[in-house]
Amino acid sequence: MHGYKRLLRYIARQWHWFAGIAVLTVASAASAALQPWPMKLLVDYALGDAELPPQLASGHAAASGDPTPAFLLFVAVGAHLGLFLLNSALTAALTLSWTNGGQRMVYDLASDVFAKLQRLSPLFHSRRSVGDSLSRLSGDTWCIYSVANGLLMSPLQRLATLGAMAAVGFALDPLLAALSLAAAPLLAFSARFFGRRLKQRAKRGRESSSRIASFVQQTFSAMPVVQAFSTEDRNREQLESLAEDAVEIALQGRLLNSAYGLVNGAILSSGAALVLVVGGFRVLDGAIPLGTLLVFLSYIRKMQGSAGGLFTIFAKLKTAEASIERLMEILECDQEVREAPNAKPLPATPSGKSGHVMLEDVSFGYEPRRPVLNGVTLEARPGEVVALVGPSGAGKSTLMSLIPRLLDPWQGRVLIDGSDVRMATLDSVRARTALVSQETLLLPMTVAENIAYGRPGASRSEIHEAAIAAQADAFIRRLPNDYDTVIGERGASLSGGERQRLSFARALLKNAPILLLDEPTAALDAETEAQLLEALRQIMEGRTTFLVAHRLSTVRDADRIVVLEDGRVVEIGSHQELLARRGAYERLYHAQFPPAAREVVA
Ligand code: ATP
């Protein structure tokens, strides 16, 4: 129920379209009720010898005497064509209104799902595939069409059709009208029976297309590995097997739908047969004219369908519920990192004094009872460079993620410039930090737009300055359209070092007082690293920097080196102090620089 309530909000926002659809629906039901009447006019009055109803006869007689059968035949054909045109115009207007209101509603919902997905933490995204999120965003959001139709428009349309036809039917012959509705409860039973099964099939169907989308997305994002390990054929087989499953599920769904259609068809046909038998005898007895029976036969499917459909709405909505559940999993998902209701921006600090970071007894884990960080206490004063070193999996990247509040600690506090980041607005915390990760993520935009990603309003000269400081200007100038080259297009794919320099420029332009560098040079060769370290030194100037590095040559000059092991701080000090202590750092150092090599480095 909650899911429906939430989706109704999106429908309400398009209320003007739905008001139009409601008017058109009622008009269309009235026009459908009129449709068999030209036939009655033709059979009973033009071809038969029934008395023309006084309303019709008097209208005509006033003008030009009794109508001839030929005249009535033309009137019947004219009315038939007129009703056809009216019906077509109403259908076209309804389709247009549905497309307009419906698509707006879908995109409105999709945009909220997109916004929520963007706010969910990296932890959430690491547990779900991009393909699955994409499939929920682009596929499941269409369920709102079914909700709008099933909850609002379909009942209205059915009630209007039923009301118009039942009113006419009961006026013509109450017995036949009652018989026309007799089969409706059976339709309700069949809807209940098939509804639950249809929902299960629909859910399995959505999950199987999600699996395909995830698999394709994962394969494309690992293309170099796919080709280097020649797994193309294996991947193709896997896709075929996933497709096989999808076909199987679709087939089961179709079979179930056909069975549902068959049962409904049998119920409707039995109802029609009943009306035909009783109505036939009434025509033979002379109780009603043939035209009246024709009107009933034309109404019966729609009347039964509309009455039964009022019960079947429940079943129809079941298929949409599979998608509603998948959407609610995102929309209602508890945001791990949530802005406090009374959050305030981090207080302004005088320049040069900004960028104080404090971690107080911080513990954190990705899974319950499996801490990755354990009671970490750490301070970085404005402008200091703090290096984090330690074995792989020690928790260095995790610690970095806590500072811009990409994750929240289980216990303890993270303070920036004296304020607990949990009490500050997310925007203000993120504005104070700039992250450069090992994996350089560039977007398919121009080089200039990529550099200005964190500050969209930046001027060209500011972008140039950042690129020059990050030693990126020279290679950018060699690109086909220099700063306007779109990354990824026309051979403008960049080397690892070039990409990393762009990400330095991006971080630099953001001009945040706290710089988080997570193994920024790990993927580069020693020579490129040496050049980049020079660029880095410029960028780090005057900023508090946290630097994760495996290569200890990178961290020797840091003000403080923090050695992490199994999520605990085991040593803190300068390079010289830690070497003198002859502990964990010295062991790491020896492993990388055996005595002979150390002399060269020193
Ligand atoms: P490396 O030097 O190899 O990058 P690290 O010191 O930066 O390692 P982290 O990436 O912080 O280590 O990981 C610490 C631990 O947390 C590891 O055991 C890792 O498997 C686990 N971990 C990291 N990310 C997740 C995640 N999204 N879900 C579950 N566990 C995770």
XYZ file of C-alpha atoms and ligand atoms in Angstrom:
633
model
C 0.000 0.000 0.000
C 2.819 2.318 0.886
C 4.320 1.897 -2.581
C 1.021 2.861 -4.184
C 0.655 5.897 -1.952
C 4.090 7.058 -2.901
C 3.452 6.591 -6.620
C 0.141 8.451 -6.412
C 2.130 11.602 -5.698
C 3.635 11.450 -9.185
C 0.215 10.924 -10.706
C -1.181 13.881 -8.745
C 1.513 16.162 -10.183
C 0.103 15.519 -13.685
C -3.445 16.097 -12.507
C -4.371 18.410 -15.410
C -3.557 15.692 -17.942
C -5.527 13.146 -15.974
C -8.504 15.502 -15.638
C -8.493 15.736 -19.459
C -8.150 11.956 -19.727
C -11.096 11.495 -17.342
C -13.361 13.759 -19.452
C -12.295 12.020 -22.647
C -12.815 8.594 -21.035
C -16.411 9.399 -20.080
C -17.075 10.826 -23.575
C -15.555 7.738 -25.142
C -17.758 5.442 -22.990
C -20.848 7.394 -24.082
C -19.806 7.149 -27.724
C -19.232 3.383 -27.307
C -22.769 3.038 -25.896
C -24.168 4.817 -28.970
C -22.293 2.657 -31.459
C -24.834 -0.168 -32.010
C -27.734 2.265 -32.374
C -27.384 2.915 -36.136
C -27.673 -0.873 -36.525
C -30.934 -0.888 -34.505
C -32.239 2.001 -36.622
C -31.365 0.063 -39.766
C -32.751 -3.352 -38.700
C -35.867 -2.278 -36.804
C -37.004 0.890 -38.580
C -35.432 0.968 -42.089
C -35.544 -2.767 -42.927
C -38.162 -3.877 -40.331
C -41.572 -2.435 -39.726
C -41.300 -1.296 -36.117
C -42.918 2.012 -35.189
C -40.411 4.868 -35.088
C -40.090 6.116 -31.476
C -42.209 9.269 -31.041
C -39.125 11.463 -30.268
C -37.472 10.563 -33.609
C -40.735 10.538 -35.601
C -41.984 13.884 -34.273
C -38.616 15.607 -34.921
C -38.721 14.493 -38.533
C -42.457 14.842 -39.142
C -42.327 18.462 -38.097
C -39.859 19.043 -40.925
C -41.096 16.942 -43.867
C -43.680 14.254 -43.085
C -43.007 10.514 -42.299
C -39.429 9.356 -43.093
C -39.059 6.777 -45.900
C -37.048 3.514 -45.301
C -34.395 4.756 -47.789
C -34.067 7.987 -45.813
C -33.714 6.001 -42.561
C -31.062 3.806 -44.200
C -28.988 6.894 -45.078
C -29.481 8.270 -41.580
C -28.269 4.948 -40.101
C -25.174 4.867 -42.355
C -24.476 8.575 -41.672
C -24.800 8.012 -37.912
C -22.500 4.980 -38.136
C -19.814 7.024 -39.939
C -20.283 9.984 -37.599
C -19.866 7.765 -34.542
C -16.794 6.153 -36.081
C -15.211 9.581 -36.600
C -16.132 10.716 -33.098
C -14.704 7.537 -31.614
C -11.462 7.846 -33.613
C -11.045 11.488 -32.545
C -11.622 10.575 -28.882
C -9.166 7.656 -29.097
C -6.500 9.881 -30.676
C -7.006 12.567 -28.011
C -6.819 9.920 -25.271
C -3.605 8.443 -26.687
C -2.002 11.872 -26.903
C -3.043 12.782 -23.365
C -1.782 9.468 -22.010
C 1.542 9.857 -23.791
C 1.955 13.391 -22.526
C 0.825 12.915 -18.927
C 2.134 9.358 -18.693
C 5.649 10.003 -19.944
C 6.030 13.088 -17.791
C 5.001 10.981 -14.814
C 7.505 8.220 -15.695
C 10.380 10.692 -16.111
C 9.406 12.472 -12.923
C 9.615 9.173 -11.040
C 12.790 8.136 -12.871
C 14.405 11.437 -11.976
C 13.665 10.842 -8.266
C 15.080 7.311 -8.479
C 18.153 8.774 -10.202
C 18.516 11.456 -7.513
C 18.211 8.848 -4.757
C 20.709 6.511 -6.427
C 23.156 9.412 -6.593
C 22.751 10.103 -2.887
C 23.262 6.497 -1.807
C 26.736 5.778 -0.513
C 29.500 4.054 -2.491
C 28.861 1.118 -0.155
C 25.352 0.682 -1.592
C 26.660 0.872 -5.140
C 29.476 -1.549 -4.428
C 26.864 -4.140 -3.500
C 24.662 -3.670 -6.545
C 25.551 -3.799 -10.181
C 25.152 -0.693 -12.329
C 23.077 -2.786 -14.744
C 20.551 -3.590 -12.033
C 20.210 0.065 -11.005
C 19.882 1.026 -14.673
C 17.184 -1.550 -15.252
C 15.198 -0.289 -12.260
C 15.600 3.288 -13.437
C 14.706 2.782 -17.079
C 12.432 -0.271 -16.969
C 10.631 -0.526 -13.662
C 9.620 3.140 -13.593
C 7.102 2.400 -16.357
C 4.992 0.580 -13.786
C 3.525 3.951 -12.860
C 1.595 3.819 -16.126
C -0.107 0.655 -14.897
C -0.724 2.194 -11.483
C -2.340 5.327 -12.955
C -4.394 3.211 -15.286
C -5.244 0.479 -12.797
C -6.098 2.698 -9.861
C -7.738 5.637 -11.578
C -8.434 5.547 -15.253
C -9.406 1.941 -15.726
C -12.050 1.972 -12.933
C -13.398 5.250 -14.302
C -13.555 3.917 -17.831
C -15.208 0.693 -16.692
C -17.724 2.465 -14.475
C -18.595 4.942 -17.234
C -18.985 2.169 -19.836
C -20.963 0.015 -17.448
C -23.129 2.948 -16.328
C -23.948 4.088 -19.882
C -24.614 0.609 -21.223
C -26.479 -0.688 -18.174
C -28.735 2.420 -18.232
C -29.555 1.847 -21.903
C -29.778 -1.941 -21.396
C -32.176 -1.792 -18.409
C -34.361 0.721 -20.313
C -34.507 -1.656 -23.300
C -34.978 -4.987 -21.473
C -34.223 -5.488 -17.749
C -34.041 -9.303 -18.013
C -31.395 -9.281 -20.766
C -29.514 -6.483 -18.978
C -29.331 -8.575 -15.772
C -28.221 -11.667 -17.724
C -25.508 -9.635 -19.477
C -23.924 -8.961 -16.097
C -24.328 -12.507 -14.724
C -20.845 -13.698 -15.716
C -18.982 -10.782 -14.108
C -18.395 -12.435 -10.678
C -16.770 -15.420 -12.400
C -14.312 -13.020 -14.045
C -13.441 -11.732 -10.591
C -12.645 -15.259 -9.384
C -10.392 -15.934 -12.347
C -8.624 -12.597 -11.735
C -7.900 -13.571 -8.140
C -6.651 -16.978 -9.182
C -4.274 -15.712 -11.885
C -3.275 -12.410 -10.228
C -0.744 -13.775 -7.743
C 0.841 -16.064 -10.316
C 1.123 -13.236 -12.849
C 2.904 -11.071 -10.281
C 5.458 -13.791 -9.522
C 6.150 -14.266 -13.234
C 6.454 -10.503 -13.759
C 8.966 -10.244 -10.922
C 11.063 -13.086 -12.285
C 10.894 -11.445 -15.708
C 12.181 -8.100 -14.406
C 14.939 -9.831 -12.459
C 16.063 -11.784 -15.483
C 16.313 -8.650 -17.660
C 18.203 -6.986 -14.809
C 20.682 -9.880 -14.781
C 21.251 -9.475 -18.512
C 21.731 -5.703 -18.186
C 24.189 -6.209 -15.302
C 26.161 -8.827 -17.156
C 26.443 -6.723 -20.325
C 27.405 -3.622 -18.353
C 30.033 -5.494 -16.327
C 31.497 -7.033 -19.473
C 31.736 -3.692 -21.276
C 33.314 -1.992 -18.318
C 36.016 -4.675 -18.198
C 36.665 -4.731 -21.959
C 40.492 -4.728 -21.814
C 40.428 -7.712 -19.429
C 37.846 -9.499 -21.572
C 40.022 -9.188 -24.671
C 43.332 -9.813 -22.935
C 42.016 -13.051 -21.413
C 40.075 -14.009 -24.575
C 36.855 -14.563 -22.706
C 34.638 -13.277 -25.555
C 33.258 -16.728 -26.416
C 32.711 -17.638 -22.786
C 30.883 -14.355 -22.244
C 28.770 -14.954 -25.298
C 27.811 -18.399 -23.983
C 26.961 -16.869 -20.623
C 24.791 -14.229 -22.290
C 23.077 -16.931 -24.300
C 22.401 -18.912 -21.159
C 20.967 -15.795 -19.459
C 18.886 -15.133 -22.574
C 17.711 -18.751 -22.505
C 16.473 -18.233 -18.943
C 14.772 -14.986 -19.976
C 13.000 -16.747 -22.860
C 11.899 -19.544 -20.503
C 10.471 -17.030 -18.020
C 8.822 -15.005 -20.792
C 7.316 -18.193 -22.188
C 5.881 -19.172 -18.820
C 4.475 -15.653 -18.492
C 2.895 -15.824 -21.944
C 1.412 -19.249 -21.212
C -0.061 -17.971 -17.987
C -1.428 -14.908 -19.778
C -2.911 -17.087 -22.507
C -4.526 -19.359 -19.924
C -5.946 -16.279 -18.207
C -7.240 -14.973 -21.557
C -8.687 -18.391 -22.382
C -10.558 -18.703 -19.084
C -11.883 -15.146 -19.388
C -12.860 -15.766 -23.006
C -14.764 -18.919 -21.996
C -16.613 -17.023 -19.248
C -17.473 -14.141 -21.595
C -18.600 -16.461 -24.387
C -20.802 -18.453 -22.008
C -22.375 -15.188 -20.849
C -22.946 -14.130 -24.465
C -24.445 -17.541 -25.277
C -26.884 -17.162 -22.384
C -27.984 -13.726 -23.630
C -28.235 -15.071 -27.177
C -30.484 -17.998 -26.156
C -32.791 -15.991 -23.877
C -32.762 -12.967 -26.212
C -33.400 -15.200 -29.272
C -36.504 -16.672 -27.637
C -37.718 -13.205 -26.664
C -37.368 -12.027 -30.278
C -39.220 -15.165 -31.478
C -41.958 -14.484 -28.911
C -42.176 -10.898 -30.205
C -41.303 -9.511 -26.735
C -38.441 -7.398 -28.141
C -37.472 -6.321 -31.689
C -34.396 -7.888 -33.383
C -32.522 -4.563 -33.202
C -32.719 -4.632 -29.374
C -31.100 -8.095 -29.310
C -28.348 -6.774 -31.614
C -27.753 -3.859 -29.254
C -27.401 -6.327 -26.327
C -25.085 -8.605 -28.264
C -22.923 -5.644 -29.089
C -22.938 -4.459 -25.447
C -22.459 -7.784 -23.768
C -18.690 -8.146 -24.068
C -18.097 -4.588 -22.965
C -20.607 -4.809 -20.115
C -19.275 -8.092 -18.811
C -15.706 -6.985 -19.390
C -16.264 -3.697 -17.546
C -18.076 -5.301 -14.608
C -15.567 -8.153 -14.309
C -12.731 -5.701 -14.914
C -13.690 -3.805 -11.781
C -12.666 -6.921 -9.872
C -9.688 -7.679 -12.123
C -7.978 -4.364 -11.464
C -6.475 -6.048 -8.446
C -4.980 -8.761 -10.649
C -3.665 -6.326 -13.243
C -1.945 -4.278 -10.590
C -0.184 -7.402 -9.348
C 2.099 -7.432 -12.386
C 2.999 -3.790 -11.755
C 3.647 -4.578 -8.076
C 6.779 -6.516 -8.996
C 8.240 -3.287 -10.396
C 6.828 -1.163 -7.568
C 8.685 -3.358 -5.049
C 11.926 -2.992 -6.989
C 11.521 0.789 -7.097
C 10.638 1.044 -3.412
C 13.810 -0.886 -2.566
C 15.666 2.149 -3.933
C 13.356 4.999 -2.956
C 12.845 3.698 0.591
C 16.362 2.395 1.041
C 17.843 3.755 4.209
C 20.491 6.239 3.208
C 23.574 5.247 5.203
C 24.889 8.772 4.997
C 22.052 11.132 5.727
C 22.130 14.851 6.380
C 20.958 15.695 9.907
C 17.641 17.622 9.898
C 19.284 20.564 11.652
C 22.563 20.351 9.716
C 24.441 23.622 9.295
C 27.217 24.463 6.846
C 30.716 24.018 8.284
C 31.668 27.334 9.863
C 33.864 29.583 7.747
C 37.519 29.711 8.825
C 40.147 32.281 7.872
C 42.135 31.141 4.840
C 45.310 29.350 5.867
C 43.575 28.185 9.040
C 41.098 25.941 7.238
C 41.551 22.211 6.762
C 41.934 20.913 10.304
C 40.938 17.237 10.384
C 40.479 15.132 13.481
C 39.459 11.499 13.770
C 38.471 10.581 17.317
C 38.385 6.899 18.264
C 36.844 5.960 14.933
C 35.651 2.428 14.208
C 33.988 1.274 11.039
C 33.153 -1.913 9.124
C 31.326 -2.806 5.945
C 29.646 -5.810 7.490
C 28.263 -6.202 11.018
C 30.787 -7.469 13.569
C 33.660 -7.216 11.053
C 35.420 -3.947 11.856
C 37.807 -2.669 9.205
C 38.928 0.322 11.295
C 39.351 -0.008 15.050
C 39.600 2.966 17.412
C 41.576 5.196 15.022
C 42.574 8.577 16.426
C 44.382 10.940 14.112
C 44.934 14.656 13.660
C 45.988 16.714 10.658
C 46.595 20.405 11.213
C 45.947 22.911 8.408
C 48.562 22.552 5.677
C 50.035 19.313 7.003
C 50.719 16.289 4.850
C 49.690 13.046 6.512
C 50.676 9.846 4.743
C 48.827 6.595 5.338
C 50.836 3.441 4.763
C 50.317 -0.203 5.597
C 49.654 -3.552 4.034
C 46.915 -4.066 1.498
C 43.494 -4.300 3.154
C 44.670 -2.423 6.274
C 41.839 0.120 5.849
C 43.636 3.104 4.291
C 41.069 3.828 1.568
C 38.262 3.259 4.057
C 39.763 5.836 6.405
C 39.963 8.333 3.533
C 36.281 7.745 2.690
C 35.257 8.788 6.187
C 36.674 12.319 5.858
C 34.356 13.602 3.064
C 31.607 11.543 4.740
C 31.193 9.042 1.938
C 30.756 6.641 4.859
C 29.830 7.196 8.508
C 31.778 5.555 11.326
C 30.126 3.014 13.616
C 31.552 4.849 16.544
C 33.751 7.865 17.135
C 33.741 11.210 15.339
C 35.267 12.852 12.320
C 35.778 16.595 12.791
C 36.602 19.132 10.116
C 37.664 22.545 11.410
C 36.286 21.594 14.804
C 32.807 20.517 13.636
C 31.469 16.975 13.613
C 30.837 16.213 9.930
C 27.575 14.486 10.885
C 26.204 17.794 12.118
C 27.227 19.701 8.984
C 25.526 19.850 5.593
C 26.895 17.292 3.150
C 27.560 19.988 0.555
C 29.722 21.999 2.929
C 31.735 18.924 3.979
C 32.293 17.876 0.389
C 33.185 21.433 -0.609
C 36.053 21.327 1.879
C 37.507 18.126 0.477
C 38.843 17.076 -2.914
C 39.450 13.429 -3.663
C 41.845 11.968 -6.203
C 41.583 8.209 -6.346
C 43.773 5.577 -7.892
C 41.144 4.874 -10.502
C 40.776 8.091 -12.449
C 37.179 8.619 -13.353
C 36.716 11.021 -16.227
C 33.364 11.746 -17.784
C 32.525 11.724 -21.503
C 32.672 15.519 -21.733
C 35.279 17.978 -22.933
C 38.615 18.267 -21.164
C 37.626 21.725 -19.891
C 34.317 20.438 -18.508
C 36.100 17.550 -16.814
C 38.523 19.898 -15.102
C 35.687 22.209 -14.050
C 33.489 19.311 -12.861
C 33.706 20.386 -9.240
C 33.247 24.087 -10.115
C 31.021 24.377 -13.188
C 31.205 28.186 -13.159
C 35.004 28.324 -13.445
C 36.402 30.652 -16.118
C 38.625 29.480 -18.950
C 41.657 31.144 -17.407
C 41.050 29.387 -14.078
C 40.806 26.071 -15.932
C 44.077 26.817 -17.742
C 45.804 27.752 -14.498
C 44.713 24.500 -12.853
C 45.886 22.497 -15.863
C 49.252 24.273 -15.877
C 49.745 23.622 -12.157
C 48.872 19.951 -12.676
C 51.330 19.795 -15.618
C 48.460 18.885 -17.919
C 48.430 21.967 -20.139
C 51.134 20.754 -22.540
C 49.461 17.476 -23.471
C 45.995 19.070 -23.581
C 47.287 21.542 -26.194
C 48.320 18.597 -28.354
C 44.795 17.103 -28.353
C 42.679 17.558 -31.548
C 40.577 20.396 -30.065
C 42.773 21.109 -27.048
C 40.517 22.030 -24.113
C 37.359 21.330 -26.135
C 38.309 17.762 -27.007
C 35.673 15.352 -25.827
C 37.294 12.573 -23.831
C 36.799 9.172 -25.403
C 36.013 10.558 -28.862
C 38.157 10.558 -32.011
C 41.201 8.949 -30.479
C 41.217 11.317 -27.551
C 41.784 8.467 -25.168
C 44.438 9.420 -22.686
C 47.302 7.595 -21.021
C 47.131 6.732 -17.318
C 49.470 9.615 -16.426
C 47.492 12.103 -18.534
C 44.216 11.023 -17.010
C 45.702 11.343 -13.549
C 46.955 14.863 -14.329
C 43.439 15.843 -15.408
C 42.104 14.544 -12.121
C 44.761 16.595 -10.263
C 43.665 19.682 -12.207
C 40.054 18.909 -11.329
C 40.885 18.591 -7.628
C 42.999 21.730 -7.769
C 40.306 23.854 -9.397
C 37.887 22.815 -6.694
C 40.242 24.676 -4.401
C 39.298 22.662 -1.321
C 41.466 23.039 1.775
C 41.633 19.257 2.326
C 43.125 17.045 -0.341
C 42.599 13.288 -0.259
C 45.007 11.444 -2.520
C 44.347 7.716 -2.581
C 47.315 6.083 -4.284
C 47.276 8.701 -7.032
C 50.441 7.442 -8.664
C 50.097 3.722 -8.061
C 49.194 2.901 -11.641
C 52.104 4.864 -13.104
C 55.685 4.014 -13.938
C 58.515 5.486 -11.860
C 59.373 8.232 -14.365
C 55.795 9.461 -14.761
C 55.390 9.207 -11.022
C 58.403 11.426 -10.466
C 56.927 14.061 -12.834
C 53.547 13.810 -11.178
C 55.022 14.119 -7.708
C 56.339 17.494 -8.750
C 52.812 18.483 -9.879
C 51.456 17.076 -6.652
C 53.819 19.113 -4.516
C 52.430 22.282 -6.098
C 48.863 21.126 -5.549
C 49.506 20.147 -1.939
C 51.014 23.532 -1.158
C 48.982 25.171 1.628
C 46.459 22.344 1.859
C 45.935 19.618 4.405
C 46.735 16.458 2.506
C 46.034 12.834 3.259
C 48.122 10.691 1.009
C 47.813 6.927 0.685
C 50.790 5.383 -1.018
C 52.316 1.973 -1.260
C 55.598 3.313 -2.598
C 57.303 4.679 0.458
C 59.486 6.939 -1.702
C 56.308 8.985 -2.239
C 55.679 9.583 1.453
C 59.155 10.266 2.844
C 58.590 14.011 2.969
C 55.209 13.843 4.702
C 54.910 15.756 7.994
C 53.532 12.629 9.544
C 53.369 9.035 8.452
C 50.622 6.858 9.913
C 51.136 3.108 9.754
C 47.884 1.151 9.705
C 47.677 -2.562 10.315
C 44.397 -4.476 10.521
C 42.480 -1.243 10.934
C 44.588 0.022 13.851
C 47.149 2.798 13.975
C 50.348 1.063 14.979
C 52.829 3.909 14.490
C 52.794 7.654 13.856
C 55.785 9.864 13.178
C 58.070 11.393 10.560
C 60.094 9.214 8.227
C 63.230 9.595 10.335
C 61.411 9.038 13.637
C 59.742 5.890 12.375
C 62.958 4.475 10.960
C 64.616 5.131 14.307
C 61.794 3.315 16.093
C 62.641 0.121 14.195
C 59.049 -1.088 14.094
C 56.402 -1.764 11.440
C 57.466 1.163 9.221
C 61.065 0.073 9.193
C 59.991 -3.443 8.179
C 57.913 -2.036 5.307
C 60.784 0.218 4.337
C 63.287 -2.618 4.318
C 60.962 -4.717 2.205
C 60.855 -1.976 -0.463
C 64.369 -0.658 -0.174
C 66.896 -3.306 0.650
C 70.057 -1.658 2.083
C 71.829 -1.429 -1.304
C 68.887 0.319 -2.973
C 68.388 2.595 0.041
C 71.712 4.242 -0.463
C 70.755 5.089 -4.034
C 67.392 6.564 -2.955
C 68.925 8.464 -0.066
P 44.717 -1.328 -0.521
O 46.039 -0.825 -0.083
O 44.803 -2.691 -1.110
O 43.936 -0.365 -1.354
P 43.374 -0.497 1.880
O 44.285 -0.443 3.047
O 43.048 0.784 1.207
O 43.862 -1.576 0.821
P 40.537 -0.811 2.162
O 40.266 -0.660 0.709
O 40.192 0.315 3.040
O 42.058 -1.215 2.400
O 39.789 -2.127 2.653
C 39.839 -2.555 4.005
C 39.019 -3.823 4.138
O 37.663 -3.559 3.870
C 39.438 -4.933 3.186
O 39.422 -6.141 3.906
C 38.363 -4.923 2.130
O 38.150 -6.222 1.652
C 37.153 -4.428 2.893
N 36.267 -3.668 1.993
C 36.580 -2.595 1.270
N 35.509 -2.131 0.584
C 34.474 -2.939 0.918
C 33.074 -2.987 0.553
N 32.536 -2.099 -0.287
N 32.315 -3.970 1.085
C 32.850 -4.869 1.937
N 34.142 -4.877 2.327
C 34.951 -3.934 1.822
